[in-house]
Amino acid sequence: MYTTAANATSLFQYIDDQRSNSQFISDMQSLTTNTNSKDVDSIQNSLVNVQSIDDMVDQIISGESSVTGDKVNDMLDFYFKQVKNELKSITDDLNLANIPPLQNTEDKWHFASDNSDDKSLTNFLNYLNRDTRLSERMEKVVMLSELSERVSARDYAQQLKNEDIADPQIEAYLVSISQQLQDNRYLSVEKGALKLGNYGLASEEYQSRFSK
């Protein structure tokens, strides 16, 4: 059930929450229509940690899994829309157009830099860490984005290998992407738009290093 920053509960918020749950179930059914439910489970289970993500990437690239990069992106789009809509409702209530980078450590969200002087941001953060469902979806969208970027990076690496680019250059690219993904594991809201810190890094680094 939704609660306000002041811990109050309203019937209208409760109704909105039920509608949100109903919409989530409906959207999830649409997702599993396009993506085999077994693949959805495989992707979900791979998001536990970096090692399990890497294992899934290996299986996708090698073709050992029926999961594909497109299916990962479908799930990413699905959760991104869910999180975007829920965060918009909360930030609108708190009159917040911008949320600075948020990171998750030991199942708790915190700001990457100190914003304790901003009461609205503090209220937002307190609310977020009470809403387990939304918190879990936010963590999932960040990890899905990382999985997607790692698949893209490996695809780029294979493309570079086919173009006879030297192995040390390819390895340097992959190492750089891995580090950037660790450093940018956050999300934020800028002018009302949800942003993922790790989204698009594989392409950006590829263009920076190898575009002619």
PDB file of C-alpha atoms in Angstrom:
ATOM      1  CA  MET A   1       0.000   0.000   0.000  1.00  0.00           C
ATOM      2  CA  TYR A   2       1.321   3.452  -0.851  1.00  0.00           C
ATOM      3  CA  THR A   3       2.143   5.769   2.011  1.00  0.00           C
ATOM      4  CA  THR A   4       3.014   9.439   1.855  1.00  0.00           C
ATOM      5  CA  ALA A   5       6.270  10.881   3.169  1.00  0.00           C
ATOM      6  CA  ALA A   6       4.418  11.704   6.387  1.00  0.00           C
ATOM      7  CA  ASN A   7       3.363   8.053   6.761  1.00  0.00           C
ATOM      8  CA  ALA A   8      -0.299   8.879   6.096  1.00  0.00           C
ATOM      9  CA  THR A   9      -2.446   6.456   4.122  1.00  0.00           C
ATOM     10  CA  SER A  10      -5.221   7.423   1.737  1.00  0.00           C
ATOM     11  CA  LEU A  11      -7.946   5.446   0.015  1.00  0.00           C
ATOM     12  CA  PHE A  12      -7.048   7.051  -3.294  1.00  0.00           C
ATOM     13  CA  GLN A  13      -3.426   5.962  -2.966  1.00  0.00           C
ATOM     14  CA  TYR A  14      -4.567   2.454  -2.115  1.00  0.00           C
ATOM     15  CA  ILE A  15      -6.772   2.346  -5.223  1.00  0.00           C
ATOM     16  CA  ASP A  16      -3.889   3.634  -7.354  1.00  0.00           C
ATOM     17  CA  ASP A  17      -1.664   0.930  -5.898  1.00  0.00           C
ATOM     18  CA  GLN A  18      -4.154  -1.796  -6.779  1.00  0.00           C
ATOM     19  CA  ARG A  19      -4.424  -0.428 -10.307  1.00  0.00           C
ATOM     20  CA  SER A  20      -0.635  -0.442 -10.528  1.00  0.00           C
ATOM     21  CA  ASN A  21      -0.499  -4.084  -9.435  1.00  0.00           C
ATOM     22  CA  SER A  22      -3.231  -5.007 -11.905  1.00  0.00           C
ATOM     23  CA  GLN A  23      -1.418  -3.222 -14.718  1.00  0.00           C
ATOM     24  CA  PHE A  24       1.859  -4.902 -13.771  1.00  0.00           C
ATOM     25  CA  ILE A  25       0.249  -8.348 -13.962  1.00  0.00           C
ATOM     26  CA  SER A  26      -1.342  -7.493 -17.309  1.00  0.00           C
ATOM     27  CA  ASP A  27       1.943  -6.180 -18.696  1.00  0.00           C
ATOM     28  CA  MET A  28       3.836  -9.212 -17.396  1.00  0.00           C
ATOM     29  CA  GLN A  29       1.379 -11.468 -19.202  1.00  0.00           C
ATOM     30  CA  SER A  30       2.071  -9.543 -22.404  1.00  0.00           C
ATOM     31  CA  LEU A  31       5.802  -9.920 -21.839  1.00  0.00           C
ATOM     32  CA  THR A  32       5.584 -13.678 -21.362  1.00  0.00           C
ATOM     33  CA  THR A  33       3.511 -13.893 -24.546  1.00  0.00           C
ATOM     34  CA  ASN A  34       6.469 -12.475 -26.478  1.00  0.00           C
ATOM     35  CA  THR A  35       9.200 -14.049 -24.352  1.00  0.00           C
ATOM     36  CA  ASN A  36       8.991 -17.682 -23.248  1.00  0.00           C
ATOM     37  CA  SER A  37       8.269 -17.828 -19.501  1.00  0.00           C
ATOM     38  CA  LYS A  38      11.279 -20.126 -19.056  1.00  0.00           C
ATOM     39  CA  ASP A  39      13.484 -17.439 -20.610  1.00  0.00           C
ATOM     40  CA  VAL A  40      11.946 -14.814 -18.335  1.00  0.00           C
ATOM     41  CA  ASP A  41      12.826 -16.984 -15.328  1.00  0.00           C
ATOM     42  CA  SER A  42      16.361 -17.545 -16.638  1.00  0.00           C
ATOM     43  CA  ILE A  43      16.920 -13.821 -17.044  1.00  0.00           C
ATOM     44  CA  GLN A  44      15.439 -13.050 -13.614  1.00  0.00           C
ATOM     45  CA  ASN A  45      17.662 -15.655 -11.956  1.00  0.00           C
ATOM     46  CA  SER A  46      20.782 -14.283 -13.636  1.00  0.00           C
ATOM     47  CA  LEU A  47      20.440 -10.892 -11.927  1.00  0.00           C
ATOM     48  CA  VAL A  48      21.675 -12.125  -8.534  1.00  0.00           C
ATOM     49  CA  ASN A  49      25.256 -10.904  -8.943  1.00  0.00           C
ATOM     50  CA  VAL A  50      27.921 -10.022 -11.508  1.00  0.00           C
ATOM     51  CA  GLN A  51      29.123 -13.625 -11.827  1.00  0.00           C
ATOM     52  CA  SER A  52      25.649 -14.926 -12.639  1.00  0.00           C
ATOM     53  CA  ILE A  53      25.205 -12.092 -15.147  1.00  0.00           C
ATOM     54  CA  ASP A  54      28.506 -13.026 -16.795  1.00  0.00           C
ATOM     55  CA  ASP A  55      27.408 -16.662 -16.945  1.00  0.00           C
ATOM     56  CA  MET A  56      24.192 -15.641 -18.690  1.00  0.00           C
ATOM     57  CA  VAL A  57      26.140 -13.471 -21.142  1.00  0.00           C
ATOM     58  CA  ASP A  58      28.370 -16.461 -21.970  1.00  0.00           C
ATOM     59  CA  GLN A  59      25.296 -18.612 -22.628  1.00  0.00           C
ATOM     60  CA  ILE A  60      23.662 -15.949 -24.802  1.00  0.00           C
ATOM     61  CA  ILE A  61      26.784 -15.350 -26.887  1.00  0.00           C
ATOM     62  CA  SER A  62      27.535 -19.069 -27.302  1.00  0.00           C
ATOM     63  CA  GLY A  63      23.918 -19.907 -28.128  1.00  0.00           C
ATOM     64  CA  GLU A  64      23.702 -22.384 -25.228  1.00  0.00           C
ATOM     65  CA  SER A  65      20.643 -20.558 -23.913  1.00  0.00           C
ATOM     66  CA  SER A  66      17.385 -19.810 -25.700  1.00  0.00           C
ATOM     67  CA  VAL A  67      17.652 -16.352 -24.137  1.00  0.00           C
ATOM     68  CA  THR A  68      18.751 -13.678 -26.617  1.00  0.00           C
ATOM     69  CA  GLY A  69      19.871 -10.095 -26.347  1.00  0.00           C
ATOM     70  CA  ASP A  70      16.514  -9.007 -27.760  1.00  0.00           C
ATOM     71  CA  LYS A  71      14.661 -10.867 -25.002  1.00  0.00           C
ATOM     72  CA  VAL A  72      16.832  -9.184 -22.377  1.00  0.00           C
ATOM     73  CA  ASN A  73      16.015  -5.813 -23.928  1.00  0.00           C
ATOM     74  CA  ASP A  74      12.294  -6.642 -23.915  1.00  0.00           C
ATOM     75  CA  MET A  75      12.483  -7.294 -20.168  1.00  0.00           C
ATOM     76  CA  LEU A  76      14.526  -4.147 -19.640  1.00  0.00           C
ATOM     77  CA  ASP A  77      11.912  -2.086 -21.494  1.00  0.00           C
ATOM     78  CA  PHE A  78       9.157  -3.715 -19.451  1.00  0.00           C
ATOM     79  CA  TYR A  79      10.684  -2.938 -16.053  1.00  0.00           C
ATOM     80  CA  PHE A  80      11.896   0.485 -17.158  1.00  0.00           C
ATOM     81  CA  LYS A  81       8.321   1.526 -17.963  1.00  0.00           C
ATOM     82  CA  GLN A  82       7.051   0.154 -14.650  1.00  0.00           C
ATOM     83  CA  VAL A  83       9.682   1.996 -12.611  1.00  0.00           C
ATOM     84  CA  LYS A  84       9.340   5.188 -14.650  1.00  0.00           C
ATOM     85  CA  ASN A  85       5.584   5.357 -14.086  1.00  0.00           C
ATOM     86  CA  GLU A  86       5.766   4.585 -10.366  1.00  0.00           C
ATOM     87  CA  LEU A  87       8.563   7.062  -9.725  1.00  0.00           C
ATOM     88  CA  LYS A  88       6.708   9.759 -11.649  1.00  0.00           C
ATOM     89  CA  SER A  89       3.707   9.353  -9.370  1.00  0.00           C
ATOM     90  CA  ILE A  90       5.873   9.743  -6.277  1.00  0.00           C
ATOM     91  CA  THR A  91       8.011  12.621  -7.559  1.00  0.00           C
ATOM     92  CA  ASP A  92       4.901  14.480  -8.715  1.00  0.00           C
ATOM     93  CA  ASP A  93       3.428  14.150  -5.212  1.00  0.00           C
ATOM     94  CA  LEU A  94       6.634  15.533  -3.716  1.00  0.00           C
ATOM     95  CA  ASN A  95       7.029  18.179  -6.435  1.00  0.00           C
ATOM     96  CA  LEU A  96      10.457  16.833  -7.427  1.00  0.00           C
ATOM     97  CA  ALA A  97      11.554  17.255 -11.049  1.00  0.00           C
ATOM     98  CA  ASN A  98      15.038  15.903 -10.396  1.00  0.00           C
ATOM     99  CA  ILE A  99      16.365  13.027  -8.317  1.00  0.00           C
ATOM    100  CA  PRO A 100      20.173  12.831  -8.042  1.00  0.00           C
ATOM    101  CA  PRO A 101      21.913   9.500  -8.700  1.00  0.00           C
ATOM    102  CA  LEU A 102      20.611   6.690  -6.484  1.00  0.00           C
ATOM    103  CA  GLN A 103      22.612   3.569  -5.676  1.00  0.00           C
ATOM    104  CA  ASN A 104      21.583   0.371  -3.922  1.00  0.00           C
ATOM    105  CA  THR A 105      23.807  -1.122  -1.226  1.00  0.00           C
ATOM    106  CA  GLU A 106      22.729  -4.097   0.886  1.00  0.00           C
ATOM    107  CA  ASP A 107      19.114  -3.691  -0.264  1.00  0.00           C
ATOM    108  CA  LYS A 108      18.976  -0.017   0.708  1.00  0.00           C
ATOM    109  CA  TRP A 109      18.856   2.933  -1.664  1.00  0.00           C
ATOM    110  CA  HIS A 110      21.006   5.956  -0.954  1.00  0.00           C
ATOM    111  CA  PHE A 111      22.158   9.038  -2.830  1.00  0.00           C
ATOM    112  CA  ALA A 112      25.605   8.899  -4.416  1.00  0.00           C
ATOM    113  CA  SER A 113      26.322  12.276  -2.785  1.00  0.00           C
ATOM    114  CA  ASP A 114      25.004  13.832   0.414  1.00  0.00           C
ATOM    115  CA  ASN A 115      21.565  15.427   0.034  1.00  0.00           C
ATOM    116  CA  SER A 116      20.512  15.317   3.677  1.00  0.00           C
ATOM    117  CA  ASP A 117      19.760  19.062   3.702  1.00  0.00           C
ATOM    118  CA  ASP A 118      16.968  18.651   1.158  1.00  0.00           C
ATOM    119  CA  LYS A 119      13.839  17.623   3.058  1.00  0.00           C
ATOM    120  CA  SER A 120      11.899  16.563  -0.048  1.00  0.00           C
ATOM    121  CA  LEU A 121      14.722  14.294  -1.189  1.00  0.00           C
ATOM    122  CA  THR A 122      15.043  12.849   2.307  1.00  0.00           C
ATOM    123  CA  ASN A 123      11.309  12.123   2.357  1.00  0.00           C
ATOM    124  CA  PHE A 124      11.563  10.533  -1.069  1.00  0.00           C
ATOM    125  CA  LEU A 125      14.420   8.286   0.016  1.00  0.00           C
ATOM    126  CA  ASN A 126      12.644   7.247   3.205  1.00  0.00           C
ATOM    127  CA  TYR A 127       9.541   6.383   1.214  1.00  0.00           C
ATOM    128  CA  LEU A 128      11.543   4.438  -1.336  1.00  0.00           C
ATOM    129  CA  ASN A 129      13.224   2.256   1.271  1.00  0.00           C
ATOM    130  CA  ARG A 130       9.832   1.413   2.790  1.00  0.00           C
ATOM    131  CA  ASP A 131       8.351   0.397  -0.553  1.00  0.00           C
ATOM    132  CA  THR A 132       9.957  -3.019  -1.006  1.00  0.00           C
ATOM    133  CA  ARG A 133       8.147  -3.748  -4.239  1.00  0.00           C
ATOM    134  CA  LEU A 134       9.277  -0.577  -6.015  1.00  0.00           C
ATOM    135  CA  SER A 135      12.763  -0.861  -4.538  1.00  0.00           C
ATOM    136  CA  GLU A 136      13.143  -4.364  -5.954  1.00  0.00           C
ATOM    137  CA  ARG A 137      11.906  -3.278  -9.372  1.00  0.00           C
ATOM    138  CA  MET A 138      14.391  -0.410  -9.412  1.00  0.00           C
ATOM    139  CA  GLU A 139      17.257  -2.752  -8.571  1.00  0.00           C
ATOM    140  CA  LYS A 140      16.047  -5.144 -11.263  1.00  0.00           C
ATOM    141  CA  VAL A 141      15.979  -2.480 -13.971  1.00  0.00           C
ATOM    142  CA  VAL A 142      19.547  -1.417 -13.130  1.00  0.00           C
ATOM    143  CA  MET A 143      20.779  -5.019 -13.279  1.00  0.00           C
ATOM    144  CA  LEU A 144      18.840  -5.744 -16.486  1.00  0.00           C
ATOM    145  CA  SER A 145      20.514  -2.725 -18.045  1.00  0.00           C
ATOM    146  CA  GLU A 146      23.896  -4.084 -16.966  1.00  0.00           C
ATOM    147  CA  LEU A 147      23.099  -7.486 -18.464  1.00  0.00           C
ATOM    148  CA  SER A 148      22.030  -5.813 -21.707  1.00  0.00           C
ATOM    149  CA  GLU A 149      25.223  -3.740 -21.849  1.00  0.00           C
ATOM    150  CA  ARG A 150      27.445  -6.762 -21.219  1.00  0.00           C
ATOM    151  CA  VAL A 151      25.730  -8.655 -24.044  1.00  0.00           C
ATOM    152  CA  SER A 152      26.199  -5.642 -26.331  1.00  0.00           C
ATOM    153  CA  ALA A 153      29.867  -5.349 -25.364  1.00  0.00           C
ATOM    154  CA  ARG A 154      30.498  -9.002 -26.200  1.00  0.00           C
ATOM    155  CA  ASP A 155      28.702  -8.551 -29.526  1.00  0.00           C
ATOM    156  CA  TYR A 156      30.939  -5.582 -30.294  1.00  0.00           C
ATOM    157  CA  ALA A 157      33.994  -7.615 -29.279  1.00  0.00           C
ATOM    158  CA  GLN A 158      33.043 -10.378 -31.710  1.00  0.00           C
ATOM    159  CA  GLN A 159      32.527  -7.793 -34.426  1.00  0.00           C
ATOM    160  CA  LEU A 160      35.978  -6.349 -33.729  1.00  0.00           C
ATOM    161  CA  LYS A 161      37.525  -9.810 -33.845  1.00  0.00           C
ATOM    162  CA  ASN A 162      35.903 -10.410 -37.227  1.00  0.00           C
ATOM    163  CA  GLU A 163      37.489  -7.159 -38.381  1.00  0.00           C
ATOM    164  CA  ASP A 164      40.927  -8.456 -37.269  1.00  0.00           C
ATOM    165  CA  ILE A 165      41.318  -5.883 -34.505  1.00  0.00           C
ATOM    166  CA  ALA A 166      44.202  -6.893 -32.227  1.00  0.00           C
ATOM    167  CA  ASP A 167      43.200  -8.951 -29.178  1.00  0.00           C
ATOM    168  CA  PRO A 168      44.791  -6.541 -26.651  1.00  0.00           C
ATOM    169  CA  GLN A 169      42.594  -3.723 -27.990  1.00  0.00           C
ATOM    170  CA  ILE A 170      39.481  -5.862 -27.694  1.00  0.00           C
ATOM    171  CA  GLU A 171      40.421  -6.946 -24.179  1.00  0.00           C
ATOM    172  CA  ALA A 172      41.060  -3.334 -23.170  1.00  0.00           C
ATOM    173  CA  TYR A 173      37.604  -2.415 -24.457  1.00  0.00           C
ATOM    174  CA  LEU A 174      35.917  -5.200 -22.467  1.00  0.00           C
ATOM    175  CA  VAL A 175      37.850  -4.375 -19.285  1.00  0.00           C
ATOM    176  CA  SER A 176      36.916  -0.708 -19.624  1.00  0.00           C
ATOM    177  CA  ILE A 177      33.225  -1.555 -20.079  1.00  0.00           C
ATOM    178  CA  SER A 178      33.257  -3.849 -17.053  1.00  0.00           C
ATOM    179  CA  GLN A 179      34.727  -1.100 -14.879  1.00  0.00           C
ATOM    180  CA  GLN A 180      32.340   1.540 -16.192  1.00  0.00           C
ATOM    181  CA  LEU A 181      29.351  -0.681 -15.505  1.00  0.00           C
ATOM    182  CA  GLN A 182      30.463  -1.093 -11.903  1.00  0.00           C
ATOM    183  CA  ASP A 183      31.046   2.645 -11.525  1.00  0.00           C
ATOM    184  CA  ASN A 184      27.708   3.656 -13.056  1.00  0.00           C
ATOM    185  CA  ARG A 185      25.306   1.265 -11.366  1.00  0.00           C
ATOM    186  CA  TYR A 186      22.739   3.930 -10.489  1.00  0.00           C
ATOM    187  CA  LEU A 187      19.560   5.591 -11.667  1.00  0.00           C
ATOM    188  CA  SER A 188      18.334   9.166 -11.497  1.00  0.00           C
ATOM    189  CA  VAL A 189      15.508  11.428 -12.609  1.00  0.00           C
ATOM    190  CA  GLU A 190      16.353  14.447 -14.753  1.00  0.00           C
ATOM    191  CA  LYS A 191      13.596  16.918 -15.603  1.00  0.00           C
ATOM    192  CA  GLY A 192      11.050  14.201 -14.903  1.00  0.00           C
ATOM    193  CA  ALA A 193      12.777  11.585 -17.088  1.00  0.00           C
ATOM    194  CA  LEU A 194      14.173   8.348 -15.650  1.00  0.00           C
ATOM    195  CA  LYS A 195      17.858   7.804 -16.481  1.00  0.00           C
ATOM    196  CA  LEU A 196      20.015   4.693 -16.024  1.00  0.00           C
ATOM    197  CA  GLY A 197      23.675   5.428 -15.398  1.00  0.00           C
ATOM    198  CA  ASN A 198      24.886   2.274 -17.139  1.00  0.00           C
ATOM    199  CA  TYR A 199      22.629   2.463 -20.196  1.00  0.00           C
ATOM    200  CA  GLY A 200      24.383   2.843 -23.560  1.00  0.00           C
ATOM    201  CA  LEU A 201      27.932   2.531 -22.195  1.00  0.00           C
ATOM    202  CA  ALA A 202      28.936  -0.344 -24.508  1.00  0.00           C
ATOM    203  CA  SER A 203      28.041   1.634 -27.615  1.00  0.00           C
ATOM    204  CA  GLU A 204      29.582   4.877 -26.341  1.00  0.00           C
ATOM    205  CA  GLU A 205      32.901   3.199 -25.519  1.00  0.00           C
ATOM    206  CA  TYR A 206      32.919   1.347 -28.835  1.00  0.00           C
ATOM    207  CA  GLN A 207      32.350   4.577 -30.763  1.00  0.00           C
ATOM    208  CA  SER A 208      35.001   6.370 -28.720  1.00  0.00           C
ATOM    209  CA  ARG A 209      37.664   3.735 -29.339  1.00  0.00           C
ATOM    210  CA  PHE A 210      36.929   2.355 -32.778  1.00  0.00           C
ATOM    211  CA  SER A 211      34.759   4.735 -34.813  1.00  0.00           C
ATOM    212  CA  LYS A 212      36.515   5.907 -37.963  1.00  0.00           C
TER     213      LYS A 212
END
